[in-house]
Amino acid sequence: MLITRRAEFSASHVCSSPNLSEAENRERYGAAANPNGHGHNYIVEVTLEGEPDPVTGMVFDLRQLKEILNESVIRELDHRFLNKEVPPFDRIVPTAENVAIEIWNRLERRFPAAATLRNVRLYETEDLWVDYSGGEPCSG
């Protein structure tokens, strides 16, 4: 069975790689490479997988999932300039893909064996989102 919890946070960022020139960054990332940054009202959905406990009927307590999300993700990312305030984005371009990976990394060891982290979905806008289900992280 899969259960999903949704949370929201607002953050700003610049999509700019130190390995590229200013012109290359503008070409690759367009307006998102503006050095003054831009912001999003992100929505993150975290999905756990497991079997419902025979006593509680729950895969995982959704109130506890909300607390973990608030502590590990929302409190750390909300109202932050990701490139300047949130490692690893001082070294890694904070694309939606890399932000989703970072959220996964912050959460993956927070759950008991009975409830496995299955997916992180991050909406950057209403019509743009990424899904990450673990695996090798991207760099750069």
Short mmCIF file of N, CA and C in Angstrom, two decimals:
data_model
loop_
_atom_site.label_atom_id
_atom_site.label_comp_id
_atom_site.label_asym_id
_atom_site.label_seq_id
_atom_site.Cartn_x
_atom_site.Cartn_y
_atom_site.Cartn_z
N MET A 1 0.84 -1.16 0.00
CA MET A 1 0.00 0.00 0.00
C MET A 1 0.89 1.23 0.00
N LEU A 2 0.43 2.28 -0.65
CA LEU A 2 1.14 3.54 -0.71
C LEU A 2 0.35 4.61 0.04
N ILE A 3 1.05 5.45 0.82
CA ILE A 3 0.43 6.61 1.44
C ILE A 3 1.28 7.83 1.09
N THR A 4 0.62 8.96 0.92
CA THR A 4 1.32 10.17 0.50
C THR A 4 0.89 11.34 1.36
N ARG A 5 1.87 12.15 1.71
CA ARG A 5 1.62 13.39 2.46
C ARG A 5 2.16 14.54 1.63
N ARG A 6 1.43 15.64 1.61
CA ARG A 6 1.78 16.83 0.85
C ARG A 6 2.13 17.96 1.81
N ALA A 7 3.13 18.76 1.43
CA ALA A 7 3.51 19.94 2.19
C ALA A 7 3.95 21.02 1.20
N GLU A 8 3.98 22.25 1.67
CA GLU A 8 4.35 23.38 0.81
C GLU A 8 5.46 24.18 1.45
N PHE A 9 6.31 24.77 0.60
CA PHE A 9 7.31 25.71 1.07
C PHE A 9 7.63 26.68 -0.06
N SER A 10 8.11 27.84 0.32
CA SER A 10 8.50 28.86 -0.65
C SER A 10 10.00 29.06 -0.54
N ALA A 11 10.66 29.15 -1.69
CA ALA A 11 12.11 29.36 -1.69
C ALA A 11 12.51 30.03 -2.99
N SER A 12 13.65 30.69 -2.93
CA SER A 12 14.20 31.30 -4.15
C SER A 12 15.50 30.59 -4.50
N HIS A 13 15.89 30.73 -5.76
CA HIS A 13 17.13 30.11 -6.22
C HIS A 13 17.58 30.74 -7.53
N VAL A 14 18.80 30.42 -7.90
CA VAL A 14 19.36 30.78 -9.20
C VAL A 14 19.84 29.49 -9.83
N CYS A 15 19.45 29.25 -11.06
CA CYS A 15 19.98 28.11 -11.79
C CYS A 15 21.20 28.58 -12.57
N SER A 16 22.35 28.28 -12.00
CA SER A 16 23.60 28.74 -12.59
C SER A 16 24.71 27.81 -12.12
N SER A 17 25.41 27.23 -13.07
CA SER A 17 26.51 26.33 -12.74
C SER A 17 27.82 27.10 -12.75
N PRO A 18 28.63 26.92 -11.71
CA PRO A 18 29.94 27.58 -11.71
C PRO A 18 30.87 27.04 -12.80
N ASN A 19 30.51 25.89 -13.37
CA ASN A 19 31.31 25.29 -14.44
C ASN A 19 31.02 25.89 -15.81
N LEU A 20 30.04 26.79 -15.88
CA LEU A 20 29.65 27.41 -17.15
C LEU A 20 29.88 28.91 -17.07
N SER A 21 30.09 29.51 -18.21
CA SER A 21 30.21 30.97 -18.26
C SER A 21 28.83 31.59 -18.05
N GLU A 22 28.82 32.91 -17.82
CA GLU A 22 27.55 33.61 -17.65
C GLU A 22 26.68 33.43 -18.89
N ALA A 23 27.28 33.54 -20.06
CA ALA A 23 26.53 33.36 -21.32
C ALA A 23 26.00 31.94 -21.46
N GLU A 24 26.81 30.95 -21.09
CA GLU A 24 26.36 29.55 -21.17
C GLU A 24 25.22 29.29 -20.18
N ASN A 25 25.32 29.87 -18.98
CA ASN A 25 24.23 29.71 -18.02
C ASN A 25 22.95 30.34 -18.55
N ARG A 26 23.04 31.54 -19.11
CA ARG A 26 21.85 32.19 -19.68
C ARG A 26 21.26 31.35 -20.81
N GLU A 27 22.14 30.77 -21.63
CA GLU A 27 21.67 29.94 -22.74
C GLU A 27 20.99 28.67 -22.22
N ARG A 28 21.57 28.05 -21.23
CA ARG A 28 21.04 26.80 -20.70
C ARG A 28 19.79 26.99 -19.84
N TYR A 29 19.82 27.99 -18.93
CA TYR A 29 18.76 28.14 -17.94
C TYR A 29 17.81 29.31 -18.22
N GLY A 30 18.12 30.14 -19.20
CA GLY A 30 17.25 31.27 -19.52
C GLY A 30 17.11 32.23 -18.35
N ALA A 31 15.90 32.72 -18.14
CA ALA A 31 15.63 33.69 -17.07
C ALA A 31 15.95 33.13 -15.69
N ALA A 32 15.94 31.81 -15.54
CA ALA A 32 16.24 31.19 -14.25
C ALA A 32 17.69 31.42 -13.82
N ALA A 33 18.56 31.89 -14.76
CA ALA A 33 19.96 32.16 -14.43
C ALA A 33 20.17 33.59 -13.92
N ASN A 34 19.10 34.36 -13.78
CA ASN A 34 19.21 35.73 -13.26
C ASN A 34 19.93 35.70 -11.93
N PRO A 35 21.08 36.39 -11.80
CA PRO A 35 21.85 36.31 -10.55
C PRO A 35 21.10 36.80 -9.31
N ASN A 36 20.04 37.58 -9.50
CA ASN A 36 19.24 38.03 -8.36
C ASN A 36 18.23 36.98 -7.90
N GLY A 37 18.11 35.91 -8.65
CA GLY A 37 17.25 34.81 -8.28
C GLY A 37 15.78 35.01 -8.62
N HIS A 38 15.03 33.99 -8.38
CA HIS A 38 13.58 34.00 -8.55
C HIS A 38 13.02 32.95 -7.59
N GLY A 39 11.73 33.00 -7.32
CA GLY A 39 11.17 32.11 -6.32
C GLY A 39 10.05 31.24 -6.82
N HIS A 40 9.75 30.24 -6.02
CA HIS A 40 8.65 29.31 -6.30
C HIS A 40 7.91 29.01 -5.01
N ASN A 41 6.66 28.71 -5.15
CA ASN A 41 5.87 28.11 -4.07
C ASN A 41 5.83 26.62 -4.37
N TYR A 42 6.79 25.90 -3.82
CA TYR A 42 6.94 24.46 -4.08
C TYR A 42 5.88 23.67 -3.33
N ILE A 43 5.50 22.56 -3.92
CA ILE A 43 4.68 21.55 -3.24
C ILE A 43 5.47 20.26 -3.31
N VAL A 44 5.62 19.61 -2.16
CA VAL A 44 6.31 18.33 -2.12
C VAL A 44 5.34 17.27 -1.64
N GLU A 45 5.34 16.14 -2.32
CA GLU A 45 4.55 14.98 -1.92
C GLU A 45 5.51 13.84 -1.63
N VAL A 46 5.39 13.28 -0.44
CA VAL A 46 6.25 12.19 -0.01
C VAL A 46 5.39 10.94 0.11
N THR A 47 5.80 9.89 -0.59
CA THR A 47 5.05 8.64 -0.61
C THR A 47 5.83 7.54 0.09
N LEU A 48 5.16 6.87 1.03
CA LEU A 48 5.72 5.72 1.73
C LEU A 48 4.99 4.47 1.28
N GLU A 49 5.69 3.35 1.35
CA GLU A 49 5.11 2.06 0.98
C GLU A 49 5.24 1.11 2.15
N GLY A 50 4.21 0.33 2.38
CA GLY A 50 4.25 -0.67 3.43
C GLY A 50 2.91 -1.35 3.58
N GLU A 51 2.86 -2.28 4.49
CA GLU A 51 1.61 -2.97 4.80
C GLU A 51 0.98 -2.32 6.03
N PRO A 52 -0.33 -2.14 6.02
CA PRO A 52 -0.98 -1.58 7.20
C PRO A 52 -0.75 -2.46 8.43
N ASP A 53 -0.45 -1.83 9.54
CA ASP A 53 -0.27 -2.53 10.80
C ASP A 53 -1.61 -3.18 11.17
N PRO A 54 -1.60 -4.44 11.59
CA PRO A 54 -2.86 -5.11 11.92
C PRO A 54 -3.60 -4.48 13.10
N VAL A 55 -2.90 -3.81 13.98
CA VAL A 55 -3.53 -3.19 15.15
C VAL A 55 -4.03 -1.79 14.81
N THR A 56 -3.17 -0.94 14.23
CA THR A 56 -3.54 0.46 13.97
C THR A 56 -4.24 0.65 12.63
N GLY A 57 -4.01 -0.27 11.69
CA GLY A 57 -4.56 -0.12 10.35
C GLY A 57 -3.79 0.88 9.50
N MET A 58 -2.64 1.36 9.99
CA MET A 58 -1.87 2.38 9.28
C MET A 58 -0.54 1.82 8.80
N VAL A 59 -0.11 2.29 7.63
CA VAL A 59 1.24 2.01 7.14
C VAL A 59 2.23 2.81 7.98
N PHE A 60 1.88 4.07 8.24
CA PHE A 60 2.70 4.97 9.03
C PHE A 60 1.78 6.08 9.51
N ASP A 61 2.00 6.56 10.70
CA ASP A 61 1.17 7.62 11.27
C ASP A 61 1.36 8.90 10.46
N LEU A 62 0.33 9.38 9.79
CA LEU A 62 0.43 10.56 8.94
C LEU A 62 0.75 11.83 9.73
N ARG A 63 0.37 11.87 10.99
CA ARG A 63 0.76 13.02 11.83
C ARG A 63 2.27 13.03 12.04
N GLN A 64 2.83 11.85 12.26
CA GLN A 64 4.28 11.74 12.43
C GLN A 64 5.00 12.06 11.12
N LEU A 65 4.43 11.64 9.99
CA LEU A 65 5.01 11.98 8.69
C LEU A 65 5.03 13.49 8.50
N LYS A 66 3.94 14.16 8.90
CA LYS A 66 3.90 15.62 8.80
C LYS A 66 5.00 16.25 9.65
N GLU A 67 5.21 15.74 10.87
CA GLU A 67 6.26 16.27 11.75
C GLU A 67 7.64 16.07 11.14
N ILE A 68 7.89 14.91 10.56
CA ILE A 68 9.18 14.62 9.93
C ILE A 68 9.40 15.55 8.74
N LEU A 69 8.36 15.74 7.93
CA LEU A 69 8.46 16.66 6.79
C LEU A 69 8.75 18.08 7.25
N ASN A 70 8.04 18.53 8.27
CA ASN A 70 8.26 19.88 8.78
C ASN A 70 9.68 20.05 9.32
N GLU A 71 10.15 19.07 10.07
CA GLU A 71 11.47 19.16 10.69
C GLU A 71 12.60 19.04 9.67
N SER A 72 12.51 18.08 8.77
CA SER A 72 13.62 17.77 7.87
C SER A 72 13.62 18.56 6.57
N VAL A 73 12.46 19.05 6.16
CA VAL A 73 12.36 19.70 4.85
C VAL A 73 11.86 21.13 4.98
N ILE A 74 10.66 21.31 5.47
CA ILE A 74 10.02 22.63 5.46
C ILE A 74 10.83 23.64 6.29
N ARG A 75 11.15 23.30 7.50
CA ARG A 75 11.90 24.22 8.36
C ARG A 75 13.25 24.60 7.74
N GLU A 76 13.87 23.69 7.01
CA GLU A 76 15.19 23.92 6.43
C GLU A 76 15.15 24.67 5.09
N LEU A 77 14.06 24.54 4.33
CA LEU A 77 14.01 25.11 2.98
C LEU A 77 13.08 26.31 2.85
N ASP A 78 12.08 26.42 3.71
CA ASP A 78 11.05 27.45 3.55
C ASP A 78 11.63 28.86 3.76
N HIS A 79 11.31 29.74 2.83
CA HIS A 79 11.74 31.14 2.85
C HIS A 79 13.26 31.26 2.92
N ARG A 80 13.94 30.45 2.12
CA ARG A 80 15.39 30.47 2.01
C ARG A 80 15.80 30.76 0.57
N PHE A 81 16.96 31.37 0.42
CA PHE A 81 17.61 31.51 -0.88
C PHE A 81 18.51 30.28 -0.97
N LEU A 82 18.07 29.27 -1.68
CA LEU A 82 18.70 27.95 -1.63
C LEU A 82 20.20 28.01 -1.90
N ASN A 83 20.63 28.76 -2.92
CA ASN A 83 22.04 28.80 -3.29
C ASN A 83 22.92 29.33 -2.16
N LYS A 84 22.38 30.20 -1.34
CA LYS A 84 23.20 30.87 -0.33
C LYS A 84 22.97 30.34 1.09
N GLU A 85 21.83 29.71 1.32
CA GLU A 85 21.49 29.34 2.70
C GLU A 85 21.37 27.85 2.96
N VAL A 86 21.31 27.03 1.90
CA VAL A 86 21.01 25.61 2.10
C VAL A 86 22.03 24.72 1.38
N PRO A 87 22.99 24.18 2.12
CA PRO A 87 23.87 23.20 1.50
C PRO A 87 23.04 21.99 1.08
N PRO A 88 23.28 21.38 -0.02
CA PRO A 88 24.45 21.43 -0.89
C PRO A 88 24.31 22.40 -2.07
N PHE A 89 23.31 23.29 -2.01
CA PHE A 89 23.05 24.14 -3.18
C PHE A 89 24.04 25.28 -3.34
N ASP A 90 25.00 25.35 -2.45
CA ASP A 90 26.12 26.25 -2.65
C ASP A 90 27.11 25.63 -3.65
N ARG A 91 26.95 24.32 -3.95
CA ARG A 91 27.82 23.60 -4.88
C ARG A 91 27.05 22.94 -6.02
N ILE A 92 25.76 22.72 -5.83
CA ILE A 92 24.93 22.00 -6.80
C ILE A 92 23.82 22.92 -7.27
N VAL A 93 23.57 22.95 -8.55
CA VAL A 93 22.52 23.81 -9.11
C VAL A 93 21.17 23.35 -8.54
N PRO A 94 20.41 24.26 -7.91
CA PRO A 94 19.14 23.87 -7.30
C PRO A 94 17.99 23.78 -8.31
N THR A 95 18.15 22.88 -9.27
CA THR A 95 17.06 22.58 -10.19
C THR A 95 15.99 21.80 -9.41
N ALA A 96 14.82 21.68 -9.97
CA ALA A 96 13.77 20.88 -9.32
C ALA A 96 14.27 19.45 -9.09
N GLU A 97 15.02 18.92 -10.05
CA GLU A 97 15.54 17.56 -9.93
C GLU A 97 16.45 17.44 -8.71
N ASN A 98 17.39 18.38 -8.58
CA ASN A 98 18.33 18.30 -7.46
C ASN A 98 17.68 18.61 -6.12
N VAL A 99 16.67 19.47 -6.10
CA VAL A 99 15.95 19.73 -4.85
C VAL A 99 15.19 18.47 -4.42
N ALA A 100 14.59 17.76 -5.37
CA ALA A 100 13.89 16.51 -5.04
C ALA A 100 14.86 15.48 -4.47
N ILE A 101 16.05 15.38 -5.06
CA ILE A 101 17.06 14.44 -4.56
C ILE A 101 17.46 14.82 -3.14
N GLU A 102 17.66 16.10 -2.89
CA GLU A 102 18.05 16.55 -1.55
C GLU A 102 16.94 16.24 -0.53
N ILE A 103 15.69 16.44 -0.91
CA ILE A 103 14.58 16.10 -0.01
C ILE A 103 14.61 14.60 0.29
N TRP A 104 14.79 13.78 -0.73
CA TRP A 104 14.91 12.32 -0.54
C TRP A 104 16.02 12.02 0.46
N ASN A 105 17.19 12.62 0.25
CA ASN A 105 18.34 12.35 1.12
C ASN A 105 18.05 12.75 2.57
N ARG A 106 17.28 13.81 2.77
CA ARG A 106 16.94 14.25 4.12
C ARG A 106 15.94 13.31 4.79
N LEU A 107 15.18 12.57 3.99
CA LEU A 107 14.09 11.75 4.54
C LEU A 107 14.37 10.25 4.58
N GLU A 108 15.22 9.74 3.72
CA GLU A 108 15.28 8.30 3.49
C GLU A 108 15.57 7.46 4.72
N ARG A 109 16.28 7.97 5.69
CA ARG A 109 16.60 7.18 6.88
C ARG A 109 15.70 7.50 8.07
N ARG A 110 14.63 8.23 7.83
CA ARG A 110 13.77 8.68 8.93
C ARG A 110 12.61 7.73 9.23
N PHE A 111 12.48 6.65 8.45
CA PHE A 111 11.31 5.78 8.60
C PHE A 111 11.72 4.38 9.01
N PRO A 112 10.86 3.71 9.78
CA PRO A 112 11.16 2.33 10.17
C PRO A 112 11.08 1.40 8.96
N ALA A 113 11.62 0.21 9.12
CA ALA A 113 11.65 -0.75 8.01
C ALA A 113 10.26 -1.06 7.47
N ALA A 114 9.24 -0.96 8.32
CA ALA A 114 7.88 -1.30 7.89
C ALA A 114 7.30 -0.27 6.92
N ALA A 115 7.87 0.93 6.85
CA ALA A 115 7.38 1.98 5.95
C ALA A 115 8.58 2.50 5.16
N THR A 116 8.65 2.13 3.90
CA THR A 116 9.77 2.49 3.05
C THR A 116 9.45 3.74 2.25
N LEU A 117 10.42 4.66 2.18
CA LEU A 117 10.26 5.82 1.32
C LEU A 117 10.23 5.35 -0.13
N ARG A 118 9.16 5.64 -0.82
CA ARG A 118 8.97 5.16 -2.20
C ARG A 118 9.20 6.24 -3.24
N ASN A 119 8.75 7.49 -2.95
CA ASN A 119 8.85 8.54 -3.97
C ASN A 119 8.78 9.91 -3.33
N VAL A 120 9.50 10.84 -3.95
CA VAL A 120 9.38 12.26 -3.65
C VAL A 120 8.95 12.93 -4.94
N ARG A 121 7.83 13.61 -4.90
CA ARG A 121 7.35 14.40 -6.04
C ARG A 121 7.45 15.86 -5.63
N LEU A 122 8.12 16.65 -6.45
CA LEU A 122 8.28 18.07 -6.17
C LEU A 122 7.69 18.86 -7.33
N TYR A 123 6.68 19.68 -6.99
CA TYR A 123 6.08 20.60 -7.95
C TYR A 123 6.81 21.93 -7.84
N GLU A 124 7.42 22.37 -8.93
CA GLU A 124 8.02 23.70 -8.96
C GLU A 124 6.96 24.72 -9.36
N THR A 125 6.10 24.32 -10.25
CA THR A 125 4.93 25.11 -10.64
C THR A 125 3.77 24.13 -10.78
N GLU A 126 2.60 24.67 -11.02
CA GLU A 126 1.40 23.83 -11.17
C GLU A 126 1.55 22.79 -12.27
N ASP A 127 2.27 23.14 -13.33
CA ASP A 127 2.37 22.24 -14.47
C ASP A 127 3.79 21.72 -14.71
N LEU A 128 4.65 21.80 -13.69
CA LEU A 128 6.01 21.26 -13.80
C LEU A 128 6.38 20.58 -12.50
N TRP A 129 6.68 19.30 -12.58
CA TRP A 129 7.08 18.56 -11.39
C TRP A 129 8.07 17.47 -11.77
N VAL A 130 8.76 16.98 -10.75
CA VAL A 130 9.69 15.88 -10.92
C VAL A 130 9.36 14.82 -9.88
N ASP A 131 9.65 13.58 -10.23
CA ASP A 131 9.53 12.45 -9.32
C ASP A 131 10.91 11.85 -9.12
N TYR A 132 11.22 11.52 -7.87
CA TYR A 132 12.49 10.86 -7.58
C TYR A 132 12.22 9.70 -6.65
N SER A 133 12.74 8.53 -7.02
CA SER A 133 12.51 7.31 -6.26
C SER A 133 13.80 6.65 -5.81
N GLY A 134 14.81 7.47 -5.55
CA GLY A 134 16.09 6.93 -5.09
C GLY A 134 17.00 6.62 -6.26
N GLY A 135 18.16 6.12 -5.93
CA GLY A 135 19.13 5.82 -6.97
C GLY A 135 20.32 6.74 -6.87
N GLU A 136 21.11 6.76 -7.91
CA GLU A 136 22.32 7.58 -7.91
C GLU A 136 21.97 9.05 -8.02
N PRO A 137 22.46 9.86 -7.09
CA PRO A 137 22.19 11.30 -7.16
C PRO A 137 22.95 11.95 -8.32
N CYS A 138 22.36 13.02 -8.82
CA CYS A 138 23.00 13.81 -9.87
C CYS A 138 24.01 14.75 -9.22
N SER A 139 24.96 15.20 -9.99
CA SER A 139 25.90 16.20 -9.49
C SER A 139 26.04 17.31 -10.50
N GLY A 140 26.48 18.46 -10.00
CA GLY A 140 26.76 19.59 -10.88
C GLY A 140 25.56 20.36 -11.17
#
